[in-house]
CSV table of C-alpha atoms and ligand atoms in Angstrom, one decimal:
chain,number,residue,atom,x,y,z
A,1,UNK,CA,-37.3,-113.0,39.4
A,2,UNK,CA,-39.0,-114.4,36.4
A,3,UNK,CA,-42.1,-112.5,35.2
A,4,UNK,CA,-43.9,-116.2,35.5
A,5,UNK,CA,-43.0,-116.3,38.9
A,6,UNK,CA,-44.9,-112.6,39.5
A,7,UNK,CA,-47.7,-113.8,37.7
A,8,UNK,CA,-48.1,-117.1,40.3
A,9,UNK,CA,-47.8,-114.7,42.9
A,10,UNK,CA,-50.0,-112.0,41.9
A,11,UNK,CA,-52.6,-115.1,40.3
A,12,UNK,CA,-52.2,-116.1,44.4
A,13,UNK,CA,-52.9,-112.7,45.7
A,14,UNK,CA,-55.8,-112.4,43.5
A,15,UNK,CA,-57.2,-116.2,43.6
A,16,UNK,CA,-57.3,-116.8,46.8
A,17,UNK,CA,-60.7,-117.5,47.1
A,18,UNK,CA,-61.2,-119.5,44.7
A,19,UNK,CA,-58.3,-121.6,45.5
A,20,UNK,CA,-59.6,-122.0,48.7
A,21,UNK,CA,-63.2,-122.7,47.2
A,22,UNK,CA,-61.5,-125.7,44.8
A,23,UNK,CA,-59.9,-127.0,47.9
A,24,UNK,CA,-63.7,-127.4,49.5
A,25,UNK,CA,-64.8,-128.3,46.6
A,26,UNK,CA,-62.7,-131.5,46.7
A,27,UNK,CA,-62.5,-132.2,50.3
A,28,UNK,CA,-59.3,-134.2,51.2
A,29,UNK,CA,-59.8,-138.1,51.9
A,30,UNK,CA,-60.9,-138.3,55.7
A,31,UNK,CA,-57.7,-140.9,56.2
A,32,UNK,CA,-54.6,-141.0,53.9
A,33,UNK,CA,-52.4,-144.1,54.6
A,34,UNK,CA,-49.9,-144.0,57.2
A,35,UNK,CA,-46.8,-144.4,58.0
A,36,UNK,CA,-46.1,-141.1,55.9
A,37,UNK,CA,-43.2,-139.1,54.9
A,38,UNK,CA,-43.9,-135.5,53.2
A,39,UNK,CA,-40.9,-132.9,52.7
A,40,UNK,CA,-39.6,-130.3,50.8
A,41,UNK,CA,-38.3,-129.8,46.8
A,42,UNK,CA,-37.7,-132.6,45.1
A,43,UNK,CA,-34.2,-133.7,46.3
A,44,UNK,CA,-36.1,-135.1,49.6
A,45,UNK,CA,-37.4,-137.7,47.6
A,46,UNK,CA,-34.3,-140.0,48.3
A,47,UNK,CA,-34.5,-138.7,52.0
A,48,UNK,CA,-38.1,-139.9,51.9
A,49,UNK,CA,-37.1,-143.1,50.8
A,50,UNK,CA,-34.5,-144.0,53.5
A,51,UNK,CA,-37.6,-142.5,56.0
A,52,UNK,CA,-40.3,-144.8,55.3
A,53,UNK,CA,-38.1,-147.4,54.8
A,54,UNK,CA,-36.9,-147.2,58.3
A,55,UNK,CA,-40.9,-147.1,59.2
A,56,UNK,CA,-41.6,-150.2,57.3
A,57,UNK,CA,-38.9,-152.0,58.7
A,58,UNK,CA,-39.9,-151.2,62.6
A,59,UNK,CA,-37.6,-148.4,62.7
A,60,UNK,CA,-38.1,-145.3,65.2
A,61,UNK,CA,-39.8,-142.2,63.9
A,62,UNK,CA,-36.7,-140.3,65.2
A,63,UNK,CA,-34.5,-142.4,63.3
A,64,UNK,CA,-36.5,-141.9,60.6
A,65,UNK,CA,-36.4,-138.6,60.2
A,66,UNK,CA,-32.5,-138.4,61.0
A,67,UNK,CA,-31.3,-140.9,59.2
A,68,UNK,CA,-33.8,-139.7,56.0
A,69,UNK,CA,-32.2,-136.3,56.6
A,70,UNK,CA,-28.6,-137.3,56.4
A,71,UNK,CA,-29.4,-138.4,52.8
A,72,UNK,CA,-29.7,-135.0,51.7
A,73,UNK,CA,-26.9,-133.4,54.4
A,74,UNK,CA,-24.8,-136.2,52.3
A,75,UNK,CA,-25.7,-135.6,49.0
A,76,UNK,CA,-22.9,-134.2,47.2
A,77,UNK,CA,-24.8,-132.5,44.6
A,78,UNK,CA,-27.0,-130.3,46.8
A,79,UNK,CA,-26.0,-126.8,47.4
A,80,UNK,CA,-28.5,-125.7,49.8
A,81,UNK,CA,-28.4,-128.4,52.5
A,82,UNK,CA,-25.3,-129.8,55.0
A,83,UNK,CA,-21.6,-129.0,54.5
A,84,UNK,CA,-21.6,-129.0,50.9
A,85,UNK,CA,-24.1,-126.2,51.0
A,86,UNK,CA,-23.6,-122.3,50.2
A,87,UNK,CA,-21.0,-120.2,52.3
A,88,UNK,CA,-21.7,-117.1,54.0
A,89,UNK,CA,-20.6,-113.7,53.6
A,90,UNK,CA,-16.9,-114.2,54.8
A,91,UNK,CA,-16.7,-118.0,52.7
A,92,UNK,CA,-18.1,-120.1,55.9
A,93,UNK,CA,-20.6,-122.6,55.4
A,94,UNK,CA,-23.1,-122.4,58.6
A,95,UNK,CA,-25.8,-124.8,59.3
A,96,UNK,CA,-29.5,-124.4,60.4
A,97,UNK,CA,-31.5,-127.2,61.9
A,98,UNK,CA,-33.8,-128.7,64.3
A,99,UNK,CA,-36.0,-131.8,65.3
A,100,UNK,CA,-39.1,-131.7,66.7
A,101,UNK,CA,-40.9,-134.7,68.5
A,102,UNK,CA,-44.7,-134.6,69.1
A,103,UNK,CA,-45.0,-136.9,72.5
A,104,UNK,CA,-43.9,-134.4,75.1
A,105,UNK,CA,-43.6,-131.7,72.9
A,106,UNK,CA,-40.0,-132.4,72.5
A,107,UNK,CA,-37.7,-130.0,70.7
A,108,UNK,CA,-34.0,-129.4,69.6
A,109,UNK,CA,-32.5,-126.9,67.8
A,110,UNK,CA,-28.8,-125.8,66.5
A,111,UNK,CA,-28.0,-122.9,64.5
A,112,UNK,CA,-24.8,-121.2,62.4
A,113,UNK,CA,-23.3,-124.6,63.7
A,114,UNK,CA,-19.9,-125.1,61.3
A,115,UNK,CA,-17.8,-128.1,60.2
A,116,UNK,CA,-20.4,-130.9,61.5
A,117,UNK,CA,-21.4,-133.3,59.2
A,118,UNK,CA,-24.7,-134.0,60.1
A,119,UNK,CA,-26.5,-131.0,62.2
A,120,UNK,CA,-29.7,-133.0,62.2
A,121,UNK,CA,-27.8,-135.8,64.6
A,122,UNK,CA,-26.9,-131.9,66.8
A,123,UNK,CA,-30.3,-130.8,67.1
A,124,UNK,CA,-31.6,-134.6,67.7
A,125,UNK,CA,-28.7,-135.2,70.6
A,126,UNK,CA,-29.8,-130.9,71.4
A,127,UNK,CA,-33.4,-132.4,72.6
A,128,UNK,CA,-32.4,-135.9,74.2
A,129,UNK,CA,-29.5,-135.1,75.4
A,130,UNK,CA,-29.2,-132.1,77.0
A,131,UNK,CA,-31.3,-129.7,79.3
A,132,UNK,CA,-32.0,-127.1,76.7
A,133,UNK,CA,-34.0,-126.6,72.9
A,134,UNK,CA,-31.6,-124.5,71.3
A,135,UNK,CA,-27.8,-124.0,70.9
A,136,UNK,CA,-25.4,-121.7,68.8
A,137,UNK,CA,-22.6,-121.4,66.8
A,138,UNK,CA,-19.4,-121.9,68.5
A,139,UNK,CA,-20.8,-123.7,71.6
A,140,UNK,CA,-23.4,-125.7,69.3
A,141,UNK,CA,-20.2,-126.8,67.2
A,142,UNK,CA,-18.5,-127.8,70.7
A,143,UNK,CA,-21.6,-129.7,72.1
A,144,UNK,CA,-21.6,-131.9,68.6
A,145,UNK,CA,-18.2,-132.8,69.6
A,146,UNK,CA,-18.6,-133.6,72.8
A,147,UNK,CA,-21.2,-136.1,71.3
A,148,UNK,CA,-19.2,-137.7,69.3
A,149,UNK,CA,-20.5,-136.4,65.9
A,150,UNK,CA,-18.8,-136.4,63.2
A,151,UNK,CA,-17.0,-133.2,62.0
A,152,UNK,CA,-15.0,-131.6,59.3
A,153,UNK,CA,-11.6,-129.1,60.7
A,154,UNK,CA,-13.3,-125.8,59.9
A,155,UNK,CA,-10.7,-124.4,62.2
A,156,UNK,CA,-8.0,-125.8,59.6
A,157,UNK,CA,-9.3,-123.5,56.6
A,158,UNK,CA,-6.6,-125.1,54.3
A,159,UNK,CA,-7.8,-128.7,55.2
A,160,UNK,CA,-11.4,-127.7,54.5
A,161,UNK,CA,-11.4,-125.6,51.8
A,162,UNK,CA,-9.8,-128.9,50.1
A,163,UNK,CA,-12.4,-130.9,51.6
A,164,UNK,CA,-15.2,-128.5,50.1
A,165,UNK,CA,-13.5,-128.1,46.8
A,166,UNK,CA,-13.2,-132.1,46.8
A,167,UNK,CA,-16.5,-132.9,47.5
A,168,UNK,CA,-18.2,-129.6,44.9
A,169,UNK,CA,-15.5,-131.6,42.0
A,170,UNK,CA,-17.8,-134.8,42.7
A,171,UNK,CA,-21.1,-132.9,42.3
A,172,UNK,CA,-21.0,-132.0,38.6
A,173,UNK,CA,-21.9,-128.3,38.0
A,174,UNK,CA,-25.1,-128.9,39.3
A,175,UNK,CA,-26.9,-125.8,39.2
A,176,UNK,CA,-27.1,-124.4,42.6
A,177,UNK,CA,-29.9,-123.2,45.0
A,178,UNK,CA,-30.9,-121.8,48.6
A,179,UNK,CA,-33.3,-124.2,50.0
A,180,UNK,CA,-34.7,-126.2,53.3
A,181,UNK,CA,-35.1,-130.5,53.3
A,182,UNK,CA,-38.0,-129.9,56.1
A,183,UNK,CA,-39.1,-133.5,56.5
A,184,UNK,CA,-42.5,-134.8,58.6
A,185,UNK,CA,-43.3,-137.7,59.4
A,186,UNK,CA,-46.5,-139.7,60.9
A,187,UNK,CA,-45.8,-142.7,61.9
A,188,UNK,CA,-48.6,-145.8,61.9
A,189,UNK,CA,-49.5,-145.8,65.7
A,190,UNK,CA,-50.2,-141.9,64.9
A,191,UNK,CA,-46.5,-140.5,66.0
A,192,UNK,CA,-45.3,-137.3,64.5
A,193,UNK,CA,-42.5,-135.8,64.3
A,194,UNK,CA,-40.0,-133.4,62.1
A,195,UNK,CA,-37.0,-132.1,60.8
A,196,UNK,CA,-34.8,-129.4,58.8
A,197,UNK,CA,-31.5,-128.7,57.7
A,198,UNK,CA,-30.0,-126.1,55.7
A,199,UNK,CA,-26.8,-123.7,55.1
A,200,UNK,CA,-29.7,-121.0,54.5
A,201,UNK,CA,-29.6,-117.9,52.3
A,202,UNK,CA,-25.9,-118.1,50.3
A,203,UNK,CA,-24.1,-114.6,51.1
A,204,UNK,CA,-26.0,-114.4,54.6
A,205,UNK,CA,-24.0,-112.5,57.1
A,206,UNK,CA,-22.4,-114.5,59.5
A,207,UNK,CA,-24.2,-115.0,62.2
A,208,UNK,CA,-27.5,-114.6,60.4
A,209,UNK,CA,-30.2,-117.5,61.4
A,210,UNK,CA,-32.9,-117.9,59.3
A,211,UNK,CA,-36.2,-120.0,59.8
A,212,UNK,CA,-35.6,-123.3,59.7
A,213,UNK,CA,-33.9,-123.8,63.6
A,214,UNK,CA,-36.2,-121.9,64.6
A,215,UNK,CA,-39.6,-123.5,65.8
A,216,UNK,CA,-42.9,-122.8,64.8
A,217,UNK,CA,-41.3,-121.0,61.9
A,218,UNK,CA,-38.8,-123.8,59.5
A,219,UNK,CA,-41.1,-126.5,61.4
A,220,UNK,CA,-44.0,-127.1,63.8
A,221,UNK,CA,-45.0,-130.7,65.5
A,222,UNK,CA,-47.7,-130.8,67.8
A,223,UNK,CA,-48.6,-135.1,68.4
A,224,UNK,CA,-52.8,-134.0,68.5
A,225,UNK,CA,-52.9,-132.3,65.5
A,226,UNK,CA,-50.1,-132.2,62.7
A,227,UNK,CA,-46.7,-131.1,61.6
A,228,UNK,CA,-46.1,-127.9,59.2
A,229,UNK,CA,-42.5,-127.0,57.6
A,230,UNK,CA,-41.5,-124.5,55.1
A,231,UNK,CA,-39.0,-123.6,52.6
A,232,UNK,CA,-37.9,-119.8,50.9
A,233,UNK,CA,-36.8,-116.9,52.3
A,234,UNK,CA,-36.7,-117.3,56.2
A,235,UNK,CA,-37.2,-114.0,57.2
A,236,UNK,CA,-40.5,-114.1,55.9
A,237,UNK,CA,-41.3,-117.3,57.8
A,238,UNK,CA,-40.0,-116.0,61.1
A,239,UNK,CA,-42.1,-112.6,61.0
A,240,UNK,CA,-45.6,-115.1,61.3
A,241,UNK,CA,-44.7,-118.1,62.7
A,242,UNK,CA,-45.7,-119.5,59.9
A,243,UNK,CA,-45.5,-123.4,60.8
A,244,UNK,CA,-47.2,-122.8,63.9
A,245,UNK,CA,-50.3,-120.5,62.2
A,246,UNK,CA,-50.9,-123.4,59.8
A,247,UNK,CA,-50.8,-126.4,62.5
A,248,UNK,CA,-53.1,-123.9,64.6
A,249,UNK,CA,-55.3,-123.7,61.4
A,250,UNK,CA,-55.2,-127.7,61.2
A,251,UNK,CA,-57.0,-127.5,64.6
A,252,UNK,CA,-59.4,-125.6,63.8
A,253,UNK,CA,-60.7,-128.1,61.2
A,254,UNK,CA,-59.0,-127.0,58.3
A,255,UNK,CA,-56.9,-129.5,56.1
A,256,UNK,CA,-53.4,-129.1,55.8
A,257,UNK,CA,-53.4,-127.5,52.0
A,258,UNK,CA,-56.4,-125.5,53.3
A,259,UNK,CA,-54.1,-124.2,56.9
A,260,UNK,CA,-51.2,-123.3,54.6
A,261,UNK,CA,-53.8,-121.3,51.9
A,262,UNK,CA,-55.0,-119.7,54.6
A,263,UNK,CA,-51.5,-118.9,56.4
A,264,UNK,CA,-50.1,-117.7,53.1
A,265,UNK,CA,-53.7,-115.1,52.7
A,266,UNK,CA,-53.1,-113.7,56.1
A,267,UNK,CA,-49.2,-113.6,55.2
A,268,UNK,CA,-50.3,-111.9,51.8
A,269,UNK,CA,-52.6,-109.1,53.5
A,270,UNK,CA,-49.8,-107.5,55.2
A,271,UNK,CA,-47.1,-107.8,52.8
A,272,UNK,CA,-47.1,-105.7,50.0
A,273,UNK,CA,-44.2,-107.2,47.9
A,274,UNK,CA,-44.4,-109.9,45.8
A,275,UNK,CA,-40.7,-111.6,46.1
A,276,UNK,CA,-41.6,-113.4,49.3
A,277,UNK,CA,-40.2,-116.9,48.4
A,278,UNK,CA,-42.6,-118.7,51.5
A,279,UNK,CA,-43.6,-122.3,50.7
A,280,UNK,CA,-45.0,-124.6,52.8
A,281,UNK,CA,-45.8,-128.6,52.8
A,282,UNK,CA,-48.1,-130.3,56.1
A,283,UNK,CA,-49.5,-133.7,57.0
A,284,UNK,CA,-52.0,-134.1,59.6
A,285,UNK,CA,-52.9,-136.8,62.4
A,286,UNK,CA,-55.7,-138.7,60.0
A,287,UNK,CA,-52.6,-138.7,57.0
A,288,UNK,CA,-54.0,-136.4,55.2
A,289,UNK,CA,-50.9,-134.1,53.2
A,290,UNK,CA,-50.6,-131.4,51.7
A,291,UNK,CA,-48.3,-127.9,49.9
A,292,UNK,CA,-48.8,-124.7,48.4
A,293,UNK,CA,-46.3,-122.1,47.9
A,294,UNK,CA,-45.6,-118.4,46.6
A,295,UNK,CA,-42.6,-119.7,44.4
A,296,UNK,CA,-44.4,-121.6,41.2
A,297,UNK,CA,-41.4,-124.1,41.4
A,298,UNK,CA,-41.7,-125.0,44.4
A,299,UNK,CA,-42.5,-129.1,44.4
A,300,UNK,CA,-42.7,-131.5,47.6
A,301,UNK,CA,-42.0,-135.3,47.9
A,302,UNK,CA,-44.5,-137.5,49.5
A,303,UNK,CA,-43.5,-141.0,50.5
A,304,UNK,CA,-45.8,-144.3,51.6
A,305,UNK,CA,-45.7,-148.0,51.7
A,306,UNK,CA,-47.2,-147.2,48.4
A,307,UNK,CA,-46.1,-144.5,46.8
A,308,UNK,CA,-42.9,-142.5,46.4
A,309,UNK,CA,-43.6,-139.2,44.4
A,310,UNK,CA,-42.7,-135.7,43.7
A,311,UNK,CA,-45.5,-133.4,43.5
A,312,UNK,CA,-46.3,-130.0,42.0
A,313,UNK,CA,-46.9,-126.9,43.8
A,314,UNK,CA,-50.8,-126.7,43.5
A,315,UNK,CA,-50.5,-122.9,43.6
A,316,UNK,CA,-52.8,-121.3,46.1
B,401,LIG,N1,-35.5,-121.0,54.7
B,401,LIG,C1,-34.1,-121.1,54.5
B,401,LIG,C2,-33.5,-119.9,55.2
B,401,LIG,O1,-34.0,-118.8,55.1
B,401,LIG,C3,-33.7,-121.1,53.1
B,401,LIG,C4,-34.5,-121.9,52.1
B,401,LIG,O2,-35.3,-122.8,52.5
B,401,LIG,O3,-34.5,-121.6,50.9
B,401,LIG,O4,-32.4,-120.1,55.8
């Protein structure tokens, strides 16, 4: 990529401690304000939105972080997220996702799901609905239906070809990109709970599953501590666990920027290549948030009753 882009990543190889001094330096607030929606990239600012509003309004945490998700599943001019997302290697668009819910360590996962609108609404019905965390492919796809989700004939290429050539017209030559809506949220009585969704890398081969449905790697909840998710090349999540390193940071008294800092330097000591694409955002029990990311354009959306913003990727 872009020699900038080296440079962040090399700067982060080689400033690592004094990132990690700057972020003692200015210790986070003891309590941020909650409820509290945190996610990834910037195009999760409208799914933040719909989040906290569902908070606000007396809303479940699980409906918040479906419903938010659905925004960006739905949004026509996003390439990297739901059925409008990037096709595989043989011109199939399959879905990652999974919902994690910190009371009983609930989980629910789907993955290389095809032709369901919303594979957020799989991996939530996944984990109340039926006896198991994950499910795949074709039987994930059948299990949807069974639910009653809402789908799109992937078995009638003709039909959804149109329907994807449709739906790309209405979206404007946006550029296009390969990325993760990981969304956490912490509700007021101190509830946490997650979500992801993507098509993952565009040109994958089929089949290929990448991070984000998988747990402790696209996103980790646990209801005592925090929630991590991350964004970037999946592979590179999967090989550390990388959600579940930085929550298990978190316990140990670190803040959230500091437990993804920290997860990215032990990431960074084994790795000796510098196109890793691993980005991470984190909130906490106490409300305290936080990113930091190999990929200098990575940015994360942060919503309150206060606030709705898109922040920078502080570096590391
Ligand atoms: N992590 C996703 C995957 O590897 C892609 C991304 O977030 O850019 O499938």
């Amino acid at each position: 990529m872009s020699m900038s882009r080296r440079k962040f990543v090399r700067r982060a190889a080689l400033g690592l401690a004094a990132g990690a001094a700057a972020a003692h330096a200015q210790p986070p607030p003891e309590k941020g304000e909650t409820p509290l929606i945190v996610s990834t990239w910037p195009f999760a600012k409208a799914s933040n939105d719909a989040a906290i509003k569902i908070l606000l309004d007396g809303g479940s945490i699980l409906d918040a972080v479906e419903r938010g998700i659905w925004v960006t599943e739905d949004d026509v001019t996003n390439k990297s997220v739901g059925l409008g997302g990037s096709p595989n290697a043989a011109g199939f668009v399959q879905l990652d996702s999974c919902m994690m819910y910190g009371p009983g360590h609930k989980a629910g996962s789907v993955a290389a799901i095809e032709g369901i609108r919303h594979p957020i609404s799989a991996a939530r019905r996944v984990m109340e609905k039926s006896p198991h965390v994950m499910l795949v492919g074709e039987g994930a796809r059948v299990f949807a239906l069974e639910q009653g989700l809402e789908s799109v004939p992937v078995d009638d290429r003709e039909m959804y070809e149109k329907w994807r050539k449709d739906r790309a017209a209405q979206s404007a030559q946006k550029p296009g990109n390969h990325d993760t809506i990981a969304l956490l949220a912490l509700g007021a009585d101190g509830t946490i709970a997650g979500g992801c969704s993507t098509s993952g890398l565009a040109g994958k081969l089929p089949g290929r599953v990448g991070d984000s449905p998988i747990l402790g790697s696209g996103l980790y909840v646990d209801n005592e501590i925090g929630a991590a998710g991350s964004t970037g090349t999946g592979e590179n999540v999967m090989r550390y666990c990388a959600t579940f390193m930085i929550v298990e940071f978190m316990r140990q008294g670190l803040s959230p920027r500091e437990a993804i800092v920290k997860t990215i330097q032990r990431i960074l000591q084994s790795e000796k290549r510098d196109d890793l694409h691993i980005n991470f955002v984190a909130l906490d029990k106490h409300g305290r948030y936080g990113a930091a990311g190999t990929d200098s354009n990575f940015k994360y959306a942060v919503a309150t009753k206060s606030q709705s913003v898109v922040l920078d990727n502080p570096g590391l």
